CSV table of N, CA and C in Angstrom, one decimal:
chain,number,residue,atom,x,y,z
L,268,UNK,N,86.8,-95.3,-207.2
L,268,UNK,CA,86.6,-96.8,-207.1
L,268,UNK,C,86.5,-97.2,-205.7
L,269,UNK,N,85.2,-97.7,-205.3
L,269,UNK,CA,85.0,-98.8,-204.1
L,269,UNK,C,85.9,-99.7,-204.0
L,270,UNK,N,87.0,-99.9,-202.2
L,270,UNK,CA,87.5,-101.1,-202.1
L,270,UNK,C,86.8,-101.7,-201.3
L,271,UNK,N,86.7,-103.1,-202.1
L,271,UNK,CA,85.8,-104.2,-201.3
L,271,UNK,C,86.7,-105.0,-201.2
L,272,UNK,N,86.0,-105.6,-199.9
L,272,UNK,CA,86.8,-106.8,-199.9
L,272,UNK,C,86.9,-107.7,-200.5
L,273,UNK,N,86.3,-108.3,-201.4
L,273,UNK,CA,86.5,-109.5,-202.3
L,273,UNK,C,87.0,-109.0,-203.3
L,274,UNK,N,87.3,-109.9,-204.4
L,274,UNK,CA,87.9,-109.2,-205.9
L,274,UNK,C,87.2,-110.5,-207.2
L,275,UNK,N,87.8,-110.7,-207.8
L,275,UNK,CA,87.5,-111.1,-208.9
L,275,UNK,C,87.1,-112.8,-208.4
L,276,UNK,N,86.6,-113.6,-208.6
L,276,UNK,CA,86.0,-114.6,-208.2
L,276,UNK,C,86.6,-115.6,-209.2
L,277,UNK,N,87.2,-116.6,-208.4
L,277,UNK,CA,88.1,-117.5,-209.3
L,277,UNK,C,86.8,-118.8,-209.5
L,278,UNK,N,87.6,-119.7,-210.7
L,278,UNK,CA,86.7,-120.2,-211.0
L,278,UNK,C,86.9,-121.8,-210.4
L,279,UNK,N,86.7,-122.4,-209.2
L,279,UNK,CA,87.1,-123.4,-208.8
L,279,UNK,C,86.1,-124.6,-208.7
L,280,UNK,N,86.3,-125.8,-208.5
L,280,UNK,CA,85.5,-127.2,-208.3
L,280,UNK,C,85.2,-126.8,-206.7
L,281,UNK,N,83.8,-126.9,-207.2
L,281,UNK,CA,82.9,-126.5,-205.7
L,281,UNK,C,82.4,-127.8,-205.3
L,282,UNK,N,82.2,-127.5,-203.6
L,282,UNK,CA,81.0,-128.5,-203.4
L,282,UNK,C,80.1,-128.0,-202.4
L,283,UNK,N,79.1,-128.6,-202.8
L,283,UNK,CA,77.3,-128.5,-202.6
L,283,UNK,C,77.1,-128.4,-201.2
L,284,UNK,N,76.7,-126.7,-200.7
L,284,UNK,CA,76.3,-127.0,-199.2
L,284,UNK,C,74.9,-126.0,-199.5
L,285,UNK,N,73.6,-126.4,-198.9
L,285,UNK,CA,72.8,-125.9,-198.7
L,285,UNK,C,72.8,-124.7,-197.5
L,286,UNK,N,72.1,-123.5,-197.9
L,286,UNK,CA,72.1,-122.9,-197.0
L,286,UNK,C,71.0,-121.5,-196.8
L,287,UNK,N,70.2,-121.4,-195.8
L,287,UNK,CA,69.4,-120.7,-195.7
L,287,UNK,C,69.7,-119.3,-195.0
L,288,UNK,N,69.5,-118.3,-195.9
L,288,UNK,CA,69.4,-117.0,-195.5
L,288,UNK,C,68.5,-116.0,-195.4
L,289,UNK,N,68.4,-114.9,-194.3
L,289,UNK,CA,67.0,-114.1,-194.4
L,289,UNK,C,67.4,-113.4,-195.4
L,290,UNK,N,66.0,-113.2,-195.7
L,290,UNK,CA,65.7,-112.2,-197.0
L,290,UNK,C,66.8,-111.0,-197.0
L,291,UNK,N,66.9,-110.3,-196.0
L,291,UNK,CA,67.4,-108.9,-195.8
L,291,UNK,C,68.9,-109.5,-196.0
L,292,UNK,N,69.8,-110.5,-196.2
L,292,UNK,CA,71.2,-110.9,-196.0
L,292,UNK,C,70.9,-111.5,-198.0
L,293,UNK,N,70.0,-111.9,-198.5
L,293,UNK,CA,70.3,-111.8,-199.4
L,293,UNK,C,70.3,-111.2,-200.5
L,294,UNK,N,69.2,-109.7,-199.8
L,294,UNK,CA,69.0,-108.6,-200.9
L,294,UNK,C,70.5,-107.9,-200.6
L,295,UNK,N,70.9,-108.1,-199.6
L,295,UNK,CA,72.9,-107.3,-199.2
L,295,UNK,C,73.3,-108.2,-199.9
L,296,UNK,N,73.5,-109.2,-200.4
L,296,UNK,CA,74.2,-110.2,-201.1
L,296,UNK,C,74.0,-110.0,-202.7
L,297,UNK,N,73.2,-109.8,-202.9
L,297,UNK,CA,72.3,-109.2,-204.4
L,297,UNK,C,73.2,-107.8,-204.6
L,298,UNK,N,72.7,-106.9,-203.6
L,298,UNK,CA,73.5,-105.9,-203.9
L,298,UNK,C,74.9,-105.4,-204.0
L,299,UNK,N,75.7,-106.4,-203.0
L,299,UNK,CA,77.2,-106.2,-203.2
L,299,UNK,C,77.2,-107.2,-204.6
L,300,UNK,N,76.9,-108.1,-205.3
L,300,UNK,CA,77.3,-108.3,-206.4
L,300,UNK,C,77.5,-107.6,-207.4
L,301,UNK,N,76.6,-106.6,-207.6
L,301,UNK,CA,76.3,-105.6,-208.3
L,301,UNK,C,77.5,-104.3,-208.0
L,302,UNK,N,77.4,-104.4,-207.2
L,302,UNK,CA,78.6,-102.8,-206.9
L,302,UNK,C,80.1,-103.9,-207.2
L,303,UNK,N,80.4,-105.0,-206.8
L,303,UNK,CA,81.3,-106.0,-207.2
L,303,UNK,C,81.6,-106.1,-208.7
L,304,UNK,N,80.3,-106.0,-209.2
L,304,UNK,CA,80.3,-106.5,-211.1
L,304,UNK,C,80.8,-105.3,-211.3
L,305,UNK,N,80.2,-104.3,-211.1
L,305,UNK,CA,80.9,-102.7,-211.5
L,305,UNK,C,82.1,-102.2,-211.4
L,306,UNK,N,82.6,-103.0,-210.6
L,306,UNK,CA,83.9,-102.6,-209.9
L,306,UNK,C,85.0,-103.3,-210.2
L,307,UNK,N,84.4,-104.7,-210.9
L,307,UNK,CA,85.7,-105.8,-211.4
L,307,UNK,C,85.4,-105.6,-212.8
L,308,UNK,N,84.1,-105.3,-213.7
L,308,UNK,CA,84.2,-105.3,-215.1
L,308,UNK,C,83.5,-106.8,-215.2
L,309,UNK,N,83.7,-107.6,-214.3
L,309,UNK,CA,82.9,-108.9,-214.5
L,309,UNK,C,81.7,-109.0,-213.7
L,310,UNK,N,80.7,-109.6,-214.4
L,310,UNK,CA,79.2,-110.1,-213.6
L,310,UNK,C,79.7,-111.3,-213.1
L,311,UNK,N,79.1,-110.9,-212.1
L,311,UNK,CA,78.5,-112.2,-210.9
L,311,UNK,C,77.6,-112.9,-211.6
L,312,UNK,N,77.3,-114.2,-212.5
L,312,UNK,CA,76.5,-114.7,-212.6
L,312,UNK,C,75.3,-114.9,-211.3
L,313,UNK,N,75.5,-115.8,-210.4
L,313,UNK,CA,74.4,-115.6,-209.3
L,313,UNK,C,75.2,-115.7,-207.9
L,314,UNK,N,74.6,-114.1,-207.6
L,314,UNK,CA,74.8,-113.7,-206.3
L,314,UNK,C,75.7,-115.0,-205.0
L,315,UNK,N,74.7,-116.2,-205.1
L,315,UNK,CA,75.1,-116.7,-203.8
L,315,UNK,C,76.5,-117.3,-204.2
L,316,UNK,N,76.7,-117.5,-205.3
L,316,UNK,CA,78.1,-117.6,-205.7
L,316,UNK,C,79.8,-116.5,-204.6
L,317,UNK,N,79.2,-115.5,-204.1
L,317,UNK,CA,79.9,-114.5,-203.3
L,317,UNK,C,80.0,-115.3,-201.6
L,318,UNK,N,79.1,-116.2,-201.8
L,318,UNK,CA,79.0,-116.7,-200.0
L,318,UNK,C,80.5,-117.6,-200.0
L,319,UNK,N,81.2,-118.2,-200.8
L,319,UNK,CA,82.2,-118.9,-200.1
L,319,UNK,C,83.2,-118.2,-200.3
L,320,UNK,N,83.6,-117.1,-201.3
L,320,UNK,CA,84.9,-116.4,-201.0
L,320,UNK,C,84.8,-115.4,-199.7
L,321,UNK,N,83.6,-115.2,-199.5
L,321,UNK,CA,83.1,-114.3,-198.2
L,321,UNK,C,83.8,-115.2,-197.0
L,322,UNK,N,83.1,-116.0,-196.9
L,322,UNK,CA,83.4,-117.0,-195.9
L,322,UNK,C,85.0,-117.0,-195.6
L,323,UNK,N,85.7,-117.4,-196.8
L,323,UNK,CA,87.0,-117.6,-196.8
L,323,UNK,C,87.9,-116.7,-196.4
L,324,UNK,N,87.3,-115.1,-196.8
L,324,UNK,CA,87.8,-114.2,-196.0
L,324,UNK,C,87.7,-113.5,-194.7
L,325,UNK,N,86.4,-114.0,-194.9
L,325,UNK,CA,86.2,-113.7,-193.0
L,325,UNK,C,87.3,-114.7,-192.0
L,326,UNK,N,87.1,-115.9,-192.5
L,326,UNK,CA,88.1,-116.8,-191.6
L,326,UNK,C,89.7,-116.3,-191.7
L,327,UNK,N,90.3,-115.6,-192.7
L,327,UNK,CA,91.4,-115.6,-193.1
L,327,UNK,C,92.0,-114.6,-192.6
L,328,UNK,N,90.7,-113.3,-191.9
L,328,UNK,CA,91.0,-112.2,-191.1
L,328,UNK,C,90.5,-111.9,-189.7
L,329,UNK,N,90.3,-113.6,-189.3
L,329,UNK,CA,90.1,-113.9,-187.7
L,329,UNK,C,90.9,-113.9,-187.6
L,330,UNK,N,91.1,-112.9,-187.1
L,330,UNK,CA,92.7,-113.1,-185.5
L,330,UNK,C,92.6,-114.2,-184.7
L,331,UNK,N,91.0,-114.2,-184.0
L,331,UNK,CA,90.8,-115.7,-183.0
L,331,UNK,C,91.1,-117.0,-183.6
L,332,UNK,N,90.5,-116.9,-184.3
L,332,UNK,CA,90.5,-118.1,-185.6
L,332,UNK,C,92.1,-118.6,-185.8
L,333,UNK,N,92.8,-117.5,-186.2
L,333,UNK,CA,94.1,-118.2,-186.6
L,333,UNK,C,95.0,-118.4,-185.0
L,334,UNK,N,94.3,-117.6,-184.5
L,334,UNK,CA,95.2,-118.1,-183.0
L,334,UNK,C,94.6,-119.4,-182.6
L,335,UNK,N,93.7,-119.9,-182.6
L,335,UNK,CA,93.5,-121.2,-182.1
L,335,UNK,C,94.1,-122.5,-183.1
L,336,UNK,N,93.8,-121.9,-184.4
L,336,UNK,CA,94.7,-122.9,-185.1
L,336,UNK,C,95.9,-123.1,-184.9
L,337,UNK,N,96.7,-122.1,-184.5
L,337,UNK,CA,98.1,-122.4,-184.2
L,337,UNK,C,98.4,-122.9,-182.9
L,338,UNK,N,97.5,-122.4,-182.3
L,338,UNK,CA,97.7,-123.0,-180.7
L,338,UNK,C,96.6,-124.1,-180.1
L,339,UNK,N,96.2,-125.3,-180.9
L,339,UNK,CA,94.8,-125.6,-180.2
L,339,UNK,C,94.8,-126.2,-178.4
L,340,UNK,N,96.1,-126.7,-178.0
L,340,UNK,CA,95.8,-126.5,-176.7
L,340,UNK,C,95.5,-125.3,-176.1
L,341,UNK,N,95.3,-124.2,-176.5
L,341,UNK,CA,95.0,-123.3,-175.4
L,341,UNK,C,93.6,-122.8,-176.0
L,342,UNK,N,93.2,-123.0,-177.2
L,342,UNK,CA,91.6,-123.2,-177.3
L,342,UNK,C,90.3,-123.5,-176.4
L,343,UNK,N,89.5,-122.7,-176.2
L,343,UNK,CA,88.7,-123.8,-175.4
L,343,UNK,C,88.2,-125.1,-175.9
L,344,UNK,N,87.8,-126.0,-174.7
L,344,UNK,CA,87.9,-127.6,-175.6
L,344,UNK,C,86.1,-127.8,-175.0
L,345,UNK,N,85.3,-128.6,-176.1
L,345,UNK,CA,84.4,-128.4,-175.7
L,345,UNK,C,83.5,-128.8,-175.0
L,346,UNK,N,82.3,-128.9,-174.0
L,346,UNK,CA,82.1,-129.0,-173.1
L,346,UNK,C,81.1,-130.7,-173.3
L,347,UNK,N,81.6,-131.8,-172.8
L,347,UNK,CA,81.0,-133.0,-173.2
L,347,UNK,C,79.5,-132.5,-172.8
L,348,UNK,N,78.5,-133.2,-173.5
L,348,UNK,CA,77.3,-133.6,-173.4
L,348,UNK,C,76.6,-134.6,-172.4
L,349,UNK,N,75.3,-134.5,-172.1
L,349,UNK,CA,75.7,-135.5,-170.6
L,349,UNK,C,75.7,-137.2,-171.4
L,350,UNK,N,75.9,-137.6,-170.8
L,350,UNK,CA,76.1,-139.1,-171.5
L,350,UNK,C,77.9,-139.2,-172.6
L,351,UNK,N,78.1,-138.4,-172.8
L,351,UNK,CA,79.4,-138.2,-173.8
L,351,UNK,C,80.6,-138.7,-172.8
L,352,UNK,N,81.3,-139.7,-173.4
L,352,UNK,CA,82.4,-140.5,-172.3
L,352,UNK,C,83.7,-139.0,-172.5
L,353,UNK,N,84.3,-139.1,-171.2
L,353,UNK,CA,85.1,-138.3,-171.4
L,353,UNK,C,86.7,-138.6,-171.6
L,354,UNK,N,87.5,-137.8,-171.9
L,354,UNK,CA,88.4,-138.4,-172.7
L,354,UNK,C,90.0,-138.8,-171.7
């Protein structure tokens, strides 16, 4: 048995974000559904359905990520635009 990173895909109230990807990110997206379906016993109805638990776990296993959340003064802060009043 393949461990992947994701698991069984819960069924939650979503909301609507459009999003474009190359071809080649969503034949890999296609295809880990499928080794996914095989591996949980359940189908993926449609593939792009895997983009937000993906997401969720990528964020969940930034080390950077959670270090700046916990520390946001030592984050970098970002750099005004010209005309942007400063603070």
């Amino acid at each position: 048995m393949t461990k992947l990173k994701l698991g069984a895909i819960a069924n939650d109230k979503p909301v609507k974000v459009a999003v474009e990807l190359p071809a080649a990110v969503h034949r890999e997206l296609v295809a880990y559904a499928e080794v996914l379906a095989r591996e949980t016993g359940r189908p993926v109805g449609d593939p792009v359905k895997l983009i937000s638990p993906m997401v969720e776990r990528f964020m969940a296993t930034d080390r950077g990520f959670a270090k700046a959340r916990r520390d946001p003064q030592n984050s970098r802060q970002p750099t005004p635009t010209p005309g942007q009043a400063k603070d």
